[in-house]
Short mmCIF file of C-alpha atoms in Angstrom, two decimals:
data_model
loop_
_atom_site.label_atom_id
_atom_site.label_comp_id
_atom_site.label_asym_id
_atom_site.label_seq_id
_atom_site.Cartn_x
_atom_site.Cartn_y
_atom_site.Cartn_z
CA MET A 1 19.71 -6.13 -24.87
CA SER A 2 16.30 -4.96 -23.63
CA THR A 3 16.19 -2.27 -20.98
CA ARG A 4 15.13 -2.80 -17.40
CA VAL A 5 14.45 -0.59 -14.42
CA ILE A 6 14.88 -1.18 -10.72
CA GLY A 7 11.78 -0.90 -8.60
CA VAL A 8 12.07 -0.61 -4.82
CA ASP A 9 9.12 -1.12 -2.47
CA VAL A 10 9.96 0.26 0.98
CA GLY A 11 7.87 -0.92 3.92
CA GLY A 12 7.97 -0.69 7.67
CA THR A 13 9.44 -4.21 7.95
CA LYS A 14 11.15 -4.97 4.64
CA ILE A 15 12.71 -3.50 1.51
CA LEU A 16 11.74 -5.38 -1.66
CA ALA A 17 13.78 -4.47 -4.73
CA GLY A 18 13.82 -6.01 -8.18
CA LEU A 19 14.42 -5.73 -11.89
CA VAL A 20 11.18 -4.83 -13.67
CA GLU A 21 10.26 -5.09 -17.34
CA ARG A 22 7.91 -2.83 -19.29
CA GLY A 23 4.38 -3.82 -18.42
CA GLY A 24 5.28 -4.51 -14.80
CA ALA A 25 6.66 -8.06 -14.91
CA VAL A 26 9.28 -8.65 -12.20
CA GLU A 27 12.35 -10.43 -13.53
CA SER A 28 14.19 -10.96 -10.25
CA HIS A 29 14.07 -9.53 -6.75
CA ARG A 30 15.68 -9.44 -3.32
CA GLU A 31 14.30 -8.79 0.14
CA THR A 32 16.05 -7.27 3.17
CA PRO A 33 14.80 -5.97 6.54
CA THR A 34 14.09 -2.24 6.81
CA PRO A 35 16.42 -0.63 9.36
CA LEU A 36 14.49 1.72 11.63
CA GLY A 37 17.30 3.28 13.66
CA SER A 38 17.83 6.41 11.56
CA GLN A 39 17.32 8.03 8.17
CA ALA A 40 20.97 7.39 7.32
CA GLU A 41 20.49 3.66 7.93
CA VAL A 42 17.45 3.55 5.67
CA LEU A 43 19.28 5.34 2.85
CA ALA A 44 22.29 3.04 3.18
CA ALA A 45 20.01 0.00 2.90
CA LEU A 46 18.33 1.45 -0.19
CA ASP A 47 21.71 2.17 -1.79
CA GLU A 48 22.78 -1.40 -1.16
CA ALA A 49 19.53 -2.78 -2.62
CA VAL A 50 19.99 -0.80 -5.86
CA GLU A 51 23.69 -1.63 -6.19
CA SER A 52 23.01 -5.34 -5.77
CA LEU A 53 20.70 -5.35 -8.81
CA ARG A 54 22.15 -2.71 -11.08
CA ASP A 55 23.67 -3.74 -14.41
CA GLU A 56 24.11 -2.20 -17.87
CA ARG A 57 20.44 -2.73 -18.77
CA VAL A 58 19.09 -0.55 -15.95
CA VAL A 59 17.96 2.86 -17.23
CA ALA A 60 15.93 4.28 -14.33
CA LEU A 61 14.92 3.79 -10.70
CA GLY A 62 11.50 3.87 -9.05
CA PHE A 63 10.73 3.95 -5.35
CA GLY A 64 7.48 3.31 -3.50
CA LEU A 65 7.81 4.92 -0.06
CA PRO A 66 5.48 4.79 2.97
CA SER A 67 5.61 8.57 3.05
CA GLN A 68 3.91 11.83 2.24
CA ILE A 69 5.60 13.15 -0.89
CA ASP A 70 5.68 16.61 -2.47
CA GLN A 71 5.62 15.61 -6.13
CA ARG A 72 6.62 19.10 -7.28
CA THR A 73 10.02 18.79 -5.64
CA GLY A 74 10.44 15.05 -5.03
CA THR A 75 10.71 15.72 -1.31
CA VAL A 76 9.60 13.32 1.42
CA ARG A 77 7.63 15.46 3.88
CA GLY A 78 7.11 12.78 6.50
CA SER A 79 6.61 9.05 7.04
CA VAL A 80 4.45 7.06 9.42
CA ASN A 81 6.42 3.85 9.90
CA ILE A 82 10.04 4.60 8.90
CA PRO A 83 12.50 7.41 9.75
CA LEU A 84 12.36 9.41 6.48
CA ASP A 85 11.46 13.06 6.85
CA GLU A 86 12.13 16.38 5.06
CA LEU A 87 14.45 14.78 2.49
CA ASP A 88 14.88 15.70 -1.19
CA PHE A 89 14.73 11.99 -1.97
CA ARG A 90 14.40 12.14 -5.77
CA THR A 91 17.41 14.41 -6.21
CA ARG A 92 19.48 12.46 -3.70
CA MET A 93 18.91 9.15 -5.48
CA SER A 94 19.33 10.60 -8.97
CA GLU A 95 22.67 12.17 -8.04
CA ARG A 96 23.79 9.04 -6.18
CA PHE A 97 23.22 6.71 -9.14
CA GLY A 98 23.26 9.03 -12.16
CA LEU A 99 19.87 7.76 -13.38
CA PRO A 100 16.36 9.18 -13.78
CA VAL A 101 14.33 8.57 -10.61
CA GLU A 102 10.61 8.61 -9.88
CA ILE A 103 8.99 8.24 -6.47
CA ASP A 104 5.54 7.93 -5.01
CA ASN A 105 3.71 6.64 -1.97
CA ASP A 106 4.07 2.84 -1.73
CA ALA A 107 0.33 2.24 -1.85
CA ASN A 108 0.02 4.49 -4.91
CA ALA A 109 2.63 2.30 -6.58
CA ALA A 110 0.70 -0.85 -5.70
CA ALA A 111 -2.49 0.68 -7.06
CA LEU A 112 -0.75 1.51 -10.33
CA ALA A 113 0.47 -2.08 -10.69
CA GLU A 114 -2.97 -3.56 -9.99
CA HIS A 115 -4.47 -1.15 -12.53
CA VAL A 116 -1.96 -2.01 -15.24
CA ALA A 117 -1.44 -5.72 -14.65
CA GLY A 118 -3.73 -6.94 -11.86
CA ALA A 119 -7.29 -6.98 -10.60
CA GLY A 120 -8.06 -3.44 -11.73
CA ARG A 121 -7.18 -3.86 -15.41
CA GLY A 122 -9.56 -1.76 -17.46
CA ALA A 123 -11.23 -0.06 -14.47
CA PRO A 124 -11.09 3.69 -15.21
CA ASN A 125 -11.91 4.77 -11.65
CA MET A 126 -10.34 2.47 -9.07
CA LEU A 127 -9.39 2.59 -5.41
CA MET A 128 -6.94 0.23 -3.73
CA PHE A 129 -6.52 -0.54 -0.04
CA THR A 130 -3.49 -2.47 1.18
CA LEU A 131 -4.18 -4.05 4.56
CA GLY A 132 -1.05 -5.29 6.28
CA THR A 133 0.65 -3.87 9.35
CA GLY A 134 -0.69 -0.53 8.07
CA CYS A 135 -3.49 0.57 5.76
CA GLY A 136 -2.30 2.21 2.58
CA GLY A 137 -4.28 3.35 -0.39
CA GLY A 138 -4.15 4.56 -3.95
CA ALA A 139 -6.52 5.85 -6.60
CA VAL A 140 -6.72 5.68 -10.37
CA ILE A 141 -9.02 8.36 -11.79
CA ASP A 142 -9.94 8.52 -15.48
CA GLY A 143 -7.29 5.88 -16.12
CA LYS A 144 -4.46 7.86 -14.49
CA LEU A 145 -2.78 7.40 -11.13
CA TYR A 146 -3.71 10.08 -8.61
CA ARG A 147 -0.34 11.45 -7.47
CA GLY A 148 -1.44 13.00 -4.17
CA TRP A 149 -0.69 11.65 -0.71
CA ALA A 150 -3.59 9.16 -0.79
CA GLU A 151 -3.11 8.32 2.89
CA PHE A 152 -6.40 6.43 2.95
CA GLY A 153 -5.58 4.75 6.25
CA HIS A 154 -5.59 8.14 7.96
CA ILE A 155 -9.08 9.30 7.13
CA VAL A 156 -11.13 9.72 10.31
CA ILE A 157 -14.00 7.26 10.70
CA GLU A 158 -14.62 7.79 14.43
CA VAL A 159 -14.06 11.08 16.23
CA ASP A 160 -11.85 10.58 19.32
CA GLY A 161 -11.55 6.89 18.45
CA LEU A 162 -8.62 4.52 18.85
CA PRO A 163 -5.07 5.95 18.73
CA CYS A 164 -3.43 5.51 15.36
CA GLN A 165 -0.25 3.51 14.71
CA GLY A 166 3.44 4.21 14.19
CA PHE A 167 4.47 7.87 14.27
CA CYS A 168 0.89 9.09 13.68
CA HIS A 169 -0.60 11.00 16.63
CA GLY A 170 -4.20 10.98 15.36
CA ARG A 171 -7.23 9.17 16.72
CA GLY A 172 -10.13 7.40 15.07
CA HIS A 173 -8.35 6.86 11.77
CA LEU A 174 -9.25 3.92 9.56
CA GLU A 175 -5.86 2.25 10.10
CA PRO A 176 -6.17 1.08 13.74
CA TYR A 177 -9.47 -0.64 12.89
CA VAL A 178 -8.70 -2.59 9.70
CA THR A 179 -5.06 -3.71 9.67
CA GLY A 180 -3.42 -6.98 10.60
CA ILE A 181 -2.37 -5.32 13.86
CA ALA A 182 -6.01 -4.49 14.57
CA ALA A 183 -6.98 -8.09 13.76
CA THR A 184 -4.32 -9.40 16.15
CA ARG A 185 -5.68 -7.19 18.94
CA ILE A 186 -9.19 -8.49 18.33
CA ALA A 187 -7.97 -12.09 18.10
CA GLN A 188 -6.24 -11.79 21.46
CA GLU A 189 -9.39 -10.35 23.05
CA LEU A 190 -11.38 -13.32 21.76
CA PHE A 191 -8.94 -16.23 21.89
CA GLY A 192 -6.17 -15.29 24.30
CA PRO A 193 -2.71 -13.66 24.19
CA ALA A 194 -1.18 -16.23 21.82
CA ALA A 195 -3.69 -15.50 19.03
CA ASP A 196 -2.93 -13.24 16.07
CA SER A 197 -4.42 -12.16 12.75
CA TYR A 198 -3.31 -15.38 11.04
CA ARG A 199 -5.13 -17.48 13.61
CA LEU A 200 -8.21 -15.28 13.30
CA VAL A 201 -8.36 -15.91 9.55
CA ARG A 202 -7.62 -19.62 9.97
CA LEU A 203 -10.39 -20.01 12.52
CA ALA A 204 -12.82 -18.20 10.23
CA ASN A 205 -11.87 -20.52 7.38
CA GLU A 206 -12.52 -23.48 9.71
CA GLY A 207 -16.01 -22.23 10.54
CA ASP A 208 -15.57 -20.40 13.84
CA GLU A 209 -18.44 -17.92 14.10
CA GLN A 210 -16.66 -15.55 16.49
CA ALA A 211 -13.73 -15.24 14.08
CA ARG A 212 -16.05 -14.68 11.14
CA GLU A 213 -17.99 -12.01 13.02
CA ALA A 214 -14.75 -10.27 13.99
CA LEU A 215 -13.54 -10.15 10.40
CA ALA A 216 -16.95 -8.97 9.23
CA GLY A 217 -16.66 -6.17 11.79
CA ILE A 218 -13.33 -5.15 10.29
CA GLY A 219 -14.99 -5.20 6.87
CA HIS A 220 -17.79 -2.99 8.19
CA ARG A 221 -15.27 -0.34 9.24
CA LEU A 222 -13.41 -0.65 5.96
CA GLY A 223 -16.66 -0.23 4.06
CA ALA A 224 -17.29 3.09 5.79
CA GLY A 225 -13.91 4.30 4.60
CA ILE A 226 -14.52 2.98 1.09
CA ALA A 227 -17.84 4.81 0.87
CA SER A 228 -16.30 8.12 1.89
CA LEU A 229 -13.57 7.81 -0.72
CA CYS A 230 -15.97 6.69 -3.43
CA ASN A 231 -17.92 9.85 -2.69
CA VAL A 232 -14.73 11.92 -3.07
CA PHE A 233 -13.22 10.27 -6.16
CA GLY A 234 -16.29 8.90 -7.94
CA ALA A 235 -14.71 5.46 -8.05
CA ASP A 236 -16.79 2.29 -8.30
CA PHE A 237 -14.13 -0.44 -8.33
CA VAL A 238 -12.12 -1.28 -5.22
CA VAL A 239 -9.14 -3.64 -4.90
CA ILE A 240 -8.16 -5.03 -1.51
CA GLY A 241 -4.55 -6.16 -1.16
CA GLY A 242 -1.85 -6.52 1.46
CA GLY A 243 -1.06 -9.69 3.37
CA PHE A 244 -3.94 -9.47 5.82
CA GLY A 245 -6.37 -8.06 3.25
CA VAL A 246 -5.81 -10.92 0.82
CA ALA A 247 -5.83 -13.62 3.52
CA GLY A 248 -9.06 -12.40 5.10
CA PHE A 249 -10.73 -11.21 1.91
CA ASP A 250 -13.56 -13.78 1.88
CA TRP A 251 -14.74 -12.64 5.32
CA ILE A 252 -13.90 -8.92 5.08
CA ALA A 253 -15.15 -8.06 1.59
CA PRO A 254 -18.88 -8.95 1.88
CA SER A 255 -19.52 -6.69 4.86
CA ALA A 256 -17.26 -3.99 3.38
CA LEU A 257 -19.32 -4.03 0.18
CA GLU A 258 -22.61 -3.97 2.08
CA THR A 259 -21.58 -0.96 4.16
CA ALA A 260 -19.97 0.86 1.24
CA LYS A 261 -23.10 0.44 -0.92
CA ARG A 262 -25.23 1.74 1.95
CA ASP A 263 -23.11 4.82 2.58
CA ALA A 264 -21.86 5.73 -0.91
CA LEU A 265 -23.81 8.05 -3.17
CA ASP A 266 -26.14 6.24 -5.54
CA SER A 267 -24.04 6.89 -8.65
CA ALA A 268 -21.12 4.97 -7.13
CA ALA A 269 -23.07 2.43 -5.09
CA ALA A 270 -25.09 1.14 -8.04
CA THR A 271 -22.06 -0.37 -9.78
CA LEU A 272 -19.59 -0.72 -6.90
CA GLN A 273 -17.43 -3.86 -6.93
CA ILE A 274 -14.73 -5.09 -4.56
CA ALA A 275 -12.03 -7.46 -5.82
CA ARG A 276 -9.09 -9.29 -4.29
CA ALA A 277 -5.67 -8.02 -5.43
CA GLU A 278 -3.92 -10.32 -7.89
CA LEU A 279 -0.25 -9.34 -7.69
CA GLY A 280 0.37 -10.24 -4.06
CA THR A 281 3.57 -9.01 -2.43
CA MET A 282 4.97 -8.00 -5.82
CA ALA A 283 2.42 -5.21 -6.39
CA GLY A 284 4.44 -2.44 -4.73
CA LEU A 285 7.65 -3.54 -6.44
CA ALA A 286 6.01 -3.80 -9.86
CA GLY A 287 4.37 -0.41 -9.38
CA ALA A 288 7.69 1.18 -8.40
CA GLY A 289 9.11 -0.20 -11.64
CA LEU A 290 6.25 1.26 -13.65
CA LEU A 291 6.98 4.63 -12.02
CA ALA A 292 10.60 4.31 -13.16
CA PHE A 293 9.49 3.79 -16.77
CA ASP A 294 7.40 6.97 -16.41
CA ALA A 295 10.60 8.78 -15.48
CA ILE A 296 12.03 8.03 -18.93
CA GLY A 297 8.78 8.62 -20.80
CA ASN A 298 7.87 4.98 -21.44
#
């Protein structure tokens, strides 16, 4: 019987767990809400998610966490949207289930999946931005996943700008300008308190010029962030994912590319491409599974 791993994608609203095959294909999965009351509640929900899927084929576990992770020790140093902090997560899960465990930032996991099995296949130097309720990111450099924090949503694009989201106390970060939450705020300013990011995208698709201009403005901000990171990593291929990012891609990506090409160094700007993510909501789960296979050397 062929081996499987369990991948777990942990977000601020839901926990997505599934059985993953080599190569990143998801065999089956389950979704539950993320409890936000305490760290103990989060860990209990993760334990339940793993137990519900575990069988004799499962040889390792992988977790994508919305957290800053010390890869040397497997310790979660802090999280923006969930109550996980100063926890030796890798050891805790390995001892709890008696299996090899690998962990990384959730957006890193999604970037790995898109590189292996999605829009970034074959791109040696790739960045990924996941635009949902937050703005995550990940980088593949020289064909290998960058295992640092990669908190792309928390680079500063405007000094003393808008307050950031969740537990972050910063200002002017990329995140409050380019997420679905940001789009909802803009939609309400334009179309009234009942509007949200979904309506903004729908109106743009229907030809509304105000909606299209608003989404282009989000793309302009995103492009500034892309350019800065291209200049840091030397990447020239960018994948945009996440629920809002995929839905609004047609209106966000052109202005993002225009701004990024303007502000990136010539060596990156000359060949820069932006693509829509292909794996949808399964990217983080698939990437967590690929991390688990890394834990056993496969």
